């Protein structure tokens, strides 16, 4: 039983990490991509846009597809798409094709949460869902940690393309493990189109989608440009700047599991999400301080970001699993992901454009603080309605 739970959690975490790993590639290897393709900062952000908006626009359809074909098949398909997408990124001969490859990574990203949330809703009993959801969502942060830690030295050894190819082994291994160990869905978990259309999605899910948009737009600005900020403003080397992303990812691994369990057993999802938005605003203030007070604040900001903006998904996904019937888990996930991935897609290029235009990161950081405060207001409204 313990081995079965361990392999189930491993497949969930691997699916999430592999599906979102391209965002770590674009952030950690931003300087290499700028040099190779001779592009501006905002165009690096546009890679995240292609990925996130591609996944966001497809999320409602991908969510319905997960409800139709079941969690196991959807998870296997997600891992296969993630592997192909990373190969496409590594092999792109020009920037235009790199953007198309980034769009393909978005399909994997958009499919990952509906597929894995569906599996949890069908195979994990209430009371354990918080921990399992946290473990699942920590896969994203574990991927971030490994990307920040290993992509820079791999790039020095094999070039940035070889570094990306080395990570294709992750979704391939996850796919094999899923086929061998993940149980088949109950027959009643796959519903026809009429059943799904007739199902009612709670209004809170749409509020959560707005919150996800705000946290996504602000969070992607930090995630995408933190390494460049560390290099250009604080004068750090690529490996050290990448380590800041690794610190954020490592913190987020623990935070996602802890937040989800705390939300399920203690304070509830809404109050947890309110606290996360407040901490995220504090994290950006800390990053601003790194330029004026000392580089050590960069590490503090990375830690607090890992505890907040990088961790809201675990609580958000738990809220979907708790509030949406299992047969509609994919559809509910798709709605929230549409908002979240739209925020991810828009936040990075706008932030990068502001740096290119104004020559400083601080105005963009201030806007990011405003986004996180707005997210807090959205959840405070949900608390008032409860």
Short mmCIF file of C-alpha atoms in Angstrom, two decimals:
data_model
loop_
_atom_site.label_atom_id
_atom_site.label_comp_id
_atom_site.label_asym_id
_atom_site.label_seq_id
_atom_site.Cartn_x
_atom_site.Cartn_y
_atom_site.Cartn_z
CA UNK A 1 0.00 0.00 0.00
CA UNK A 2 2.78 2.44 0.92
CA UNK A 3 4.63 1.62 -2.31
CA UNK A 4 1.44 2.16 -4.31
CA UNK A 5 0.89 5.55 -2.67
CA UNK A 6 4.51 6.52 -3.27
CA UNK A 7 4.41 5.64 -6.96
CA UNK A 8 1.03 7.36 -7.37
CA UNK A 9 2.42 10.56 -5.82
CA UNK A 10 5.58 10.29 -7.92
CA UNK A 11 3.58 10.08 -11.14
CA UNK A 12 1.47 13.10 -10.14
CA UNK A 13 4.52 15.21 -9.21
CA UNK A 14 6.47 14.14 -12.30
CA UNK A 15 3.55 15.03 -14.55
CA UNK A 16 3.32 18.52 -13.08
CA UNK A 17 7.08 19.11 -13.13
CA UNK A 18 7.55 17.87 -16.70
CA UNK A 19 4.55 19.79 -18.04
CA UNK A 20 5.78 23.12 -16.67
CA UNK A 21 9.55 22.67 -16.98
CA UNK A 22 9.83 24.77 -20.13
CA UNK A 23 9.10 27.89 -18.06
CA UNK A 24 12.21 27.13 -16.00
CA UNK A 25 14.19 26.75 -19.22
CA UNK A 26 13.09 30.16 -20.49
CA UNK A 27 13.89 31.84 -17.16
CA UNK A 28 17.18 30.20 -16.19
CA UNK A 29 18.64 30.20 -19.70
CA UNK A 30 17.30 33.65 -20.64
CA UNK A 31 20.76 35.15 -21.18
CA UNK A 32 21.77 32.26 -23.49
CA UNK A 33 18.55 32.57 -25.50
CA UNK A 34 18.99 36.34 -25.85
CA UNK A 35 22.55 35.85 -27.11
CA UNK A 36 21.74 32.99 -29.52
CA UNK A 37 18.63 34.44 -31.12
CA UNK A 38 19.52 38.15 -30.72
CA UNK A 39 16.21 39.08 -29.09
CA UNK A 40 15.08 41.58 -26.45
CA UNK A 41 14.01 40.84 -22.90
CA UNK A 42 10.32 41.17 -23.71
CA UNK A 43 10.69 38.44 -26.32
CA UNK A 44 11.94 36.05 -23.66
CA UNK A 45 8.76 36.90 -21.80
CA UNK A 46 6.87 36.19 -25.04
CA UNK A 47 8.06 32.57 -24.85
CA UNK A 48 6.26 32.27 -21.55
CA UNK A 49 3.28 33.97 -23.17
CA UNK A 50 3.19 31.44 -26.01
CA UNK A 51 3.33 28.61 -23.50
CA UNK A 52 0.90 29.98 -20.96
CA UNK A 53 -1.66 31.50 -23.32
CA UNK A 54 -1.57 28.41 -25.50
CA UNK A 55 -2.33 26.28 -22.48
CA UNK A 56 -4.81 28.79 -21.10
CA UNK A 57 -6.89 28.97 -24.27
CA UNK A 58 -6.92 25.19 -24.52
CA UNK A 59 -7.57 24.58 -20.81
CA UNK A 60 -11.39 24.54 -20.90
CA UNK A 61 -11.28 21.99 -23.73
CA UNK A 62 -8.49 20.01 -22.08
CA UNK A 63 -10.49 19.91 -18.85
CA UNK A 64 -13.52 18.50 -20.62
CA UNK A 65 -11.27 16.02 -22.42
CA UNK A 66 -9.92 14.77 -19.08
CA UNK A 67 -13.49 14.18 -17.89
CA UNK A 68 -14.24 12.24 -21.08
CA UNK A 69 -11.19 9.98 -21.31
CA UNK A 70 -10.41 9.68 -17.59
CA UNK A 71 -7.50 10.72 -15.41
CA UNK A 72 -5.12 7.87 -16.26
CA UNK A 73 -5.26 8.34 -20.03
CA UNK A 74 -5.11 12.12 -19.69
CA UNK A 75 -2.02 11.87 -17.48
CA UNK A 76 -0.23 9.54 -19.90
CA UNK A 77 -1.06 11.87 -22.79
CA UNK A 78 0.22 14.88 -20.83
CA UNK A 79 3.59 13.23 -20.20
CA UNK A 80 3.94 12.27 -23.86
CA UNK A 81 3.19 15.82 -25.00
CA UNK A 82 5.66 17.22 -22.45
CA UNK A 83 8.46 15.03 -23.80
CA UNK A 84 7.79 16.01 -27.42
CA UNK A 85 7.55 19.68 -26.45
CA UNK A 86 10.94 19.74 -24.72
CA UNK A 87 12.56 18.05 -27.72
CA UNK A 88 10.99 20.75 -29.92
CA UNK A 89 12.37 23.52 -27.71
CA UNK A 90 15.87 22.06 -27.80
CA UNK A 91 15.80 21.60 -31.56
CA UNK A 92 14.29 24.95 -32.61
CA UNK A 93 16.60 26.48 -35.27
CA UNK A 94 15.15 29.99 -35.03
CA UNK A 95 13.21 32.15 -32.61
CA UNK A 96 9.92 31.86 -34.50
CA UNK A 97 10.03 28.08 -34.25
CA UNK A 98 11.06 28.38 -30.61
CA UNK A 99 7.85 30.33 -30.01
CA UNK A 100 5.86 27.55 -31.69
CA UNK A 101 7.63 24.96 -29.53
CA UNK A 102 6.78 27.07 -26.48
CA UNK A 103 3.15 26.93 -27.54
CA UNK A 104 3.34 23.16 -27.59
CA UNK A 105 4.68 23.16 -24.04
CA UNK A 106 1.54 25.11 -23.13
CA UNK A 107 -0.67 22.21 -24.20
CA UNK A 108 1.13 19.97 -21.71
CA UNK A 109 0.88 22.69 -19.07
CA UNK A 110 -2.83 23.18 -19.67
CA UNK A 111 -3.53 19.45 -19.56
CA UNK A 112 -1.53 18.68 -16.43
CA UNK A 113 -3.86 19.93 -13.69
CA UNK A 114 -7.15 18.64 -15.14
CA UNK A 115 -5.56 15.21 -15.61
CA UNK A 116 -3.95 14.97 -12.18
CA UNK A 117 -6.85 16.58 -10.31
CA UNK A 118 -9.12 14.02 -11.95
CA UNK A 119 -6.90 11.21 -10.67
CA UNK A 120 -6.96 12.58 -7.12
CA UNK A 121 -10.72 13.08 -7.08
CA UNK A 122 -11.22 9.47 -8.17
CA UNK A 123 -8.54 7.62 -6.21
CA UNK A 124 -7.80 9.61 -3.02
CA UNK A 125 -10.19 9.79 -0.08
CA UNK A 126 -11.03 13.09 1.70
CA UNK A 127 -8.62 13.80 4.55
CA UNK A 128 -5.61 12.78 2.46
CA UNK A 129 -6.32 14.97 -0.55
CA UNK A 130 -4.52 18.00 0.87
CA UNK A 131 -1.23 16.16 1.28
CA UNK A 132 -1.51 14.38 -2.07
CA UNK A 133 -2.42 17.61 -3.85
CA UNK A 134 0.52 19.36 -2.20
CA UNK A 135 2.86 16.57 -3.28
CA UNK A 136 1.45 16.79 -6.79
CA UNK A 137 1.88 20.55 -7.02
CA UNK A 138 5.36 20.36 -5.49
CA UNK A 139 6.42 18.66 -8.71
CA UNK A 140 6.35 22.08 -10.37
CA UNK A 141 8.67 23.49 -7.73
CA UNK A 142 10.92 20.44 -7.78
CA UNK A 143 11.28 20.97 -11.51
CA UNK A 144 12.09 24.62 -10.85
CA UNK A 145 14.66 23.61 -8.26
CA UNK A 146 16.35 21.12 -10.59
CA UNK A 147 16.23 23.59 -13.46
CA UNK A 148 17.82 26.39 -11.45
CA UNK A 149 20.44 24.02 -10.05
CA UNK A 150 21.35 21.92 -13.09
CA UNK A 151 20.52 23.87 -16.26
CA UNK A 152 23.43 26.36 -15.87
CA UNK A 153 26.17 23.72 -15.41
CA UNK A 154 24.62 21.49 -18.08
CA UNK A 155 24.57 24.46 -20.45
CA UNK A 156 28.26 25.12 -19.77
CA UNK A 157 29.04 21.47 -20.54
CA UNK A 158 26.76 20.73 -23.49
CA UNK A 159 25.28 24.06 -24.56
CA UNK A 160 21.74 25.14 -23.73
CA UNK A 161 20.19 22.73 -26.24
CA UNK A 162 21.96 19.75 -24.71
CA UNK A 163 20.90 20.91 -21.26
CA UNK A 164 17.24 20.88 -22.29
CA UNK A 165 17.52 17.49 -23.99
CA UNK A 166 18.95 15.99 -20.80
CA UNK A 167 15.65 16.68 -19.06
CA UNK A 168 13.52 14.91 -21.68
CA UNK A 169 14.25 11.74 -19.73
CA UNK A 170 11.97 12.95 -16.93
CA UNK A 171 8.59 12.88 -18.74
CA UNK A 172 9.61 9.66 -20.51
CA UNK A 173 10.31 7.97 -17.18
CA UNK A 174 7.06 9.35 -15.76
CA UNK A 175 5.09 8.01 -18.71
CA UNK A 176 6.47 4.50 -18.22
CA UNK A 177 5.77 4.62 -14.49
CA UNK A 178 2.20 5.83 -15.10
CA UNK A 179 1.47 2.98 -17.50
CA UNK A 180 2.83 0.44 -15.05
CA UNK A 181 1.41 1.66 -11.74
CA UNK A 182 -1.52 4.10 -12.01
CA UNK A 183 -4.87 2.31 -11.53
CA UNK A 184 -7.53 2.48 -14.21
CA UNK A 185 -10.39 4.88 -13.58
CA UNK A 186 -13.74 3.51 -12.39
CA UNK A 187 -16.12 3.00 -15.30
CA UNK A 188 -18.48 5.65 -13.97
CA UNK A 189 -15.72 8.31 -14.01
CA UNK A 190 -16.02 8.83 -17.77
CA UNK A 191 -19.14 10.73 -18.70
CA UNK A 192 -20.68 11.72 -21.97
CA UNK A 193 -20.96 15.27 -23.23
CA UNK A 194 -24.57 15.68 -22.06
CA UNK A 195 -23.68 14.85 -18.46
CA UNK A 196 -20.81 17.30 -18.42
CA UNK A 197 -22.73 20.17 -20.00
CA UNK A 198 -25.55 19.67 -17.51
CA UNK A 199 -23.23 19.83 -14.51
CA UNK A 200 -23.10 23.07 -12.54
CA UNK A 201 -19.76 24.66 -11.66
CA UNK A 202 -19.79 26.54 -8.31
CA UNK A 203 -19.44 30.32 -8.54
CA UNK A 204 -16.36 30.25 -6.31
CA UNK A 205 -14.45 28.54 -9.14
CA UNK A 206 -14.80 31.65 -11.30
CA UNK A 207 -13.58 33.83 -8.41
CA UNK A 208 -10.64 31.45 -8.05
CA UNK A 209 -9.90 31.87 -11.77
CA UNK A 210 -9.64 35.66 -11.25
CA UNK A 211 -7.35 35.14 -8.28
CA UNK A 212 -5.25 32.77 -10.38
CA UNK A 213 -4.97 35.38 -13.13
CA UNK A 214 -3.64 37.97 -10.69
CA UNK A 215 -1.23 35.63 -8.92
CA UNK A 216 -0.14 34.19 -12.27
CA UNK A 217 0.59 37.58 -13.83
CA UNK A 218 2.64 38.70 -10.85
CA UNK A 219 4.31 35.37 -10.22
CA UNK A 220 5.50 34.89 -13.79
CA UNK A 221 7.21 38.29 -13.71
CA UNK A 222 9.24 37.18 -10.70
CA UNK A 223 9.93 33.71 -12.02
CA UNK A 224 10.91 34.77 -15.55
CA UNK A 225 13.05 37.78 -14.69
CA UNK A 226 14.56 36.97 -11.30
CA UNK A 227 17.73 35.47 -12.85
CA UNK A 228 18.18 38.45 -15.21
CA UNK A 229 17.50 40.87 -12.34
CA UNK A 230 20.18 39.11 -10.29
CA UNK A 231 22.65 39.30 -13.17
CA UNK A 232 21.94 42.79 -14.52
CA UNK A 233 21.12 44.72 -11.35
CA UNK A 234 22.94 42.82 -8.61
CA UNK A 235 25.93 41.74 -10.71
CA UNK A 236 25.70 38.00 -10.00
CA UNK A 237 26.97 35.27 -12.35
CA UNK A 238 24.66 32.92 -14.27
CA UNK A 239 25.16 29.93 -11.91
CA UNK A 240 24.54 32.09 -8.82
CA UNK A 241 21.53 33.78 -10.42
CA UNK A 242 20.14 30.36 -11.34
CA UNK A 243 20.61 29.32 -7.72
CA UNK A 244 18.08 31.98 -6.72
CA UNK A 245 15.48 30.16 -8.81
CA UNK A 246 16.60 26.88 -7.24
CA UNK A 247 16.09 28.34 -3.76
CA UNK A 248 12.62 29.51 -4.74
CA UNK A 249 11.81 26.07 -6.11
CA UNK A 250 13.17 24.19 -3.11
CA UNK A 251 11.18 26.35 -0.72
CA UNK A 252 8.08 25.88 -2.83
CA UNK A 253 8.34 22.08 -2.62
CA UNK A 254 7.87 22.16 1.13
CA UNK A 255 5.43 25.08 1.03
CA UNK A 256 3.02 23.46 -1.41
CA UNK A 257 2.67 20.33 0.68
CA UNK A 258 2.40 22.30 3.93
CA UNK A 259 -0.09 24.87 2.61
CA UNK A 260 -2.41 22.22 1.15
CA UNK A 261 -2.44 20.17 4.35
CA UNK A 262 -2.89 23.29 6.50
CA UNK A 263 -5.76 24.49 4.30
CA UNK A 264 -7.57 21.13 4.36
CA UNK A 265 -7.25 20.43 8.08
CA UNK A 266 -7.04 23.87 9.72
CA UNK A 267 -7.96 27.20 8.12
CA UNK A 268 -9.69 26.35 4.85
CA UNK A 269 -8.68 27.21 1.30
CA UNK A 270 -10.00 30.79 1.21
CA UNK A 271 -8.11 32.03 4.27
CA UNK A 272 -4.97 30.26 3.10
CA UNK A 273 -5.17 31.93 -0.29
CA UNK A 274 -5.63 35.35 1.35
CA UNK A 275 -2.48 34.84 3.41
CA UNK A 276 -0.53 33.67 0.36
CA UNK A 277 -1.37 36.85 -1.56
CA UNK A 278 -0.16 39.01 1.34
CA UNK A 279 3.11 37.10 1.59
CA UNK A 280 3.63 37.43 -2.16
CA UNK A 281 3.44 41.22 -1.93
CA UNK A 282 5.99 41.14 0.89
CA UNK A 283 8.31 39.02 -1.27
CA UNK A 284 8.42 41.68 -3.99
CA UNK A 285 9.18 44.40 -1.47
CA UNK A 286 12.12 42.27 -0.36
CA UNK A 287 13.39 41.96 -3.95
CA UNK A 288 13.24 45.73 -4.38
CA UNK A 289 15.26 46.07 -1.19
CA UNK A 290 18.01 43.82 -2.59
CA UNK A 291 19.10 46.59 -4.94
CA UNK A 292 19.41 49.19 -2.18
CA UNK A 293 20.13 47.28 1.03
CA UNK A 294 22.11 44.22 0.04
CA UNK A 295 22.23 41.15 -2.17
CA UNK A 296 21.28 38.94 0.78
CA UNK A 297 17.72 40.20 0.42
CA UNK A 298 17.55 38.46 -2.97
CA UNK A 299 17.70 35.13 -1.17
CA UNK A 300 15.11 36.23 1.36
CA UNK A 301 12.85 37.31 -1.51
CA UNK A 302 13.33 33.98 -3.26
CA UNK A 303 12.36 32.11 -0.09
CA UNK A 304 9.24 34.19 0.54
CA UNK A 305 8.23 33.88 -3.12
CA UNK A 306 8.54 30.11 -2.78
CA UNK A 307 6.30 30.29 0.28
CA UNK A 308 3.67 32.40 -1.47
CA UNK A 309 3.27 33.16 -5.19
CA UNK A 310 4.88 29.88 -6.17
CA UNK A 311 2.69 27.85 -3.81
CA UNK A 312 -0.88 29.07 -4.23
CA UNK A 313 -1.62 26.36 -6.81
CA UNK A 314 -1.64 23.57 -4.25
CA UNK A 315 -4.38 25.28 -2.25
CA UNK A 316 -6.20 26.35 -5.40
CA UNK A 317 -6.23 22.85 -6.85
CA UNK A 318 -7.36 21.44 -3.49
CA UNK A 319 -10.26 23.90 -3.51
CA UNK A 320 -11.30 22.62 -6.94
CA UNK A 321 -11.17 18.99 -5.81
CA UNK A 322 -13.19 19.84 -2.69
CA UNK A 323 -15.85 22.01 -4.29
CA UNK A 324 -16.40 20.43 -7.71
CA UNK A 325 -18.00 16.97 -8.17
CA UNK A 326 -15.48 14.35 -9.25
CA UNK A 327 -17.12 13.87 -12.65
CA UNK A 328 -16.58 17.60 -13.35
CA UNK A 329 -13.10 17.91 -11.82
CA UNK A 330 -11.45 18.31 -15.21
CA UNK A 331 -13.86 21.01 -16.33
CA UNK A 332 -13.49 22.97 -13.07
CA UNK A 333 -9.71 22.72 -13.30
CA UNK A 334 -9.81 23.98 -16.87
CA UNK A 335 -11.74 27.11 -15.87
CA UNK A 336 -9.26 28.03 -13.13
CA UNK A 337 -6.31 27.23 -15.36
CA UNK A 338 -7.70 29.49 -18.08
CA UNK A 339 -7.43 32.42 -15.67
CA UNK A 340 -4.08 31.38 -14.22
CA UNK A 341 -2.37 30.66 -17.53
CA UNK A 342 -3.75 33.86 -19.06
CA UNK A 343 -2.04 35.72 -16.22
CA UNK A 344 1.16 33.78 -16.78
CA UNK A 345 1.07 34.63 -20.47
CA UNK A 346 0.49 38.37 -20.08
CA UNK A 347 2.61 39.16 -17.03
CA UNK A 348 6.08 38.27 -18.30
CA UNK A 349 6.23 40.19 -21.61
CA UNK A 350 4.62 43.31 -20.13
CA UNK A 351 7.12 43.27 -17.27
CA UNK A 352 10.00 42.73 -19.70
CA UNK A 353 8.75 45.55 -21.94
CA UNK A 354 8.71 47.92 -18.97
CA UNK A 355 12.34 47.08 -18.16
CA UNK A 356 13.38 47.58 -21.80
CA UNK A 357 11.49 50.87 -22.01
CA UNK A 358 12.32 52.38 -18.62
CA UNK A 359 15.74 50.86 -17.97
CA UNK A 360 14.83 49.77 -14.45
CA UNK A 361 12.98 46.89 -12.81
CA UNK A 362 11.35 48.87 -9.99
CA UNK A 363 8.19 50.18 -11.74
CA UNK A 364 7.41 46.62 -12.82
CA UNK A 365 7.97 45.33 -9.28
CA UNK A 366 5.52 47.92 -7.94
CA UNK A 367 2.85 46.81 -10.42
CA UNK A 368 3.42 43.21 -9.34
CA UNK A 369 2.78 44.23 -5.73
CA UNK A 370 -0.51 45.75 -6.87
CA UNK A 371 -1.52 42.50 -8.57
CA UNK A 372 -0.91 40.50 -5.39
CA UNK A 373 -2.86 43.00 -3.29
CA UNK A 374 -5.75 42.71 -5.76
CA UNK A 375 -5.61 38.93 -5.34
CA UNK A 376 -5.93 39.38 -1.59
CA UNK A 377 -8.99 41.60 -2.13
CA UNK A 378 -10.61 38.91 -4.31
CA UNK A 379 -10.20 36.29 -1.58
CA UNK A 380 -11.35 38.66 1.14
CA UNK A 381 -14.55 38.97 -0.88
CA UNK A 382 -14.88 35.19 -0.85
CA UNK A 383 -14.42 35.18 2.93
CA UNK A 384 -17.24 37.73 3.26
CA UNK A 385 -19.53 35.56 1.14
CA UNK A 386 -18.80 32.40 3.14
#
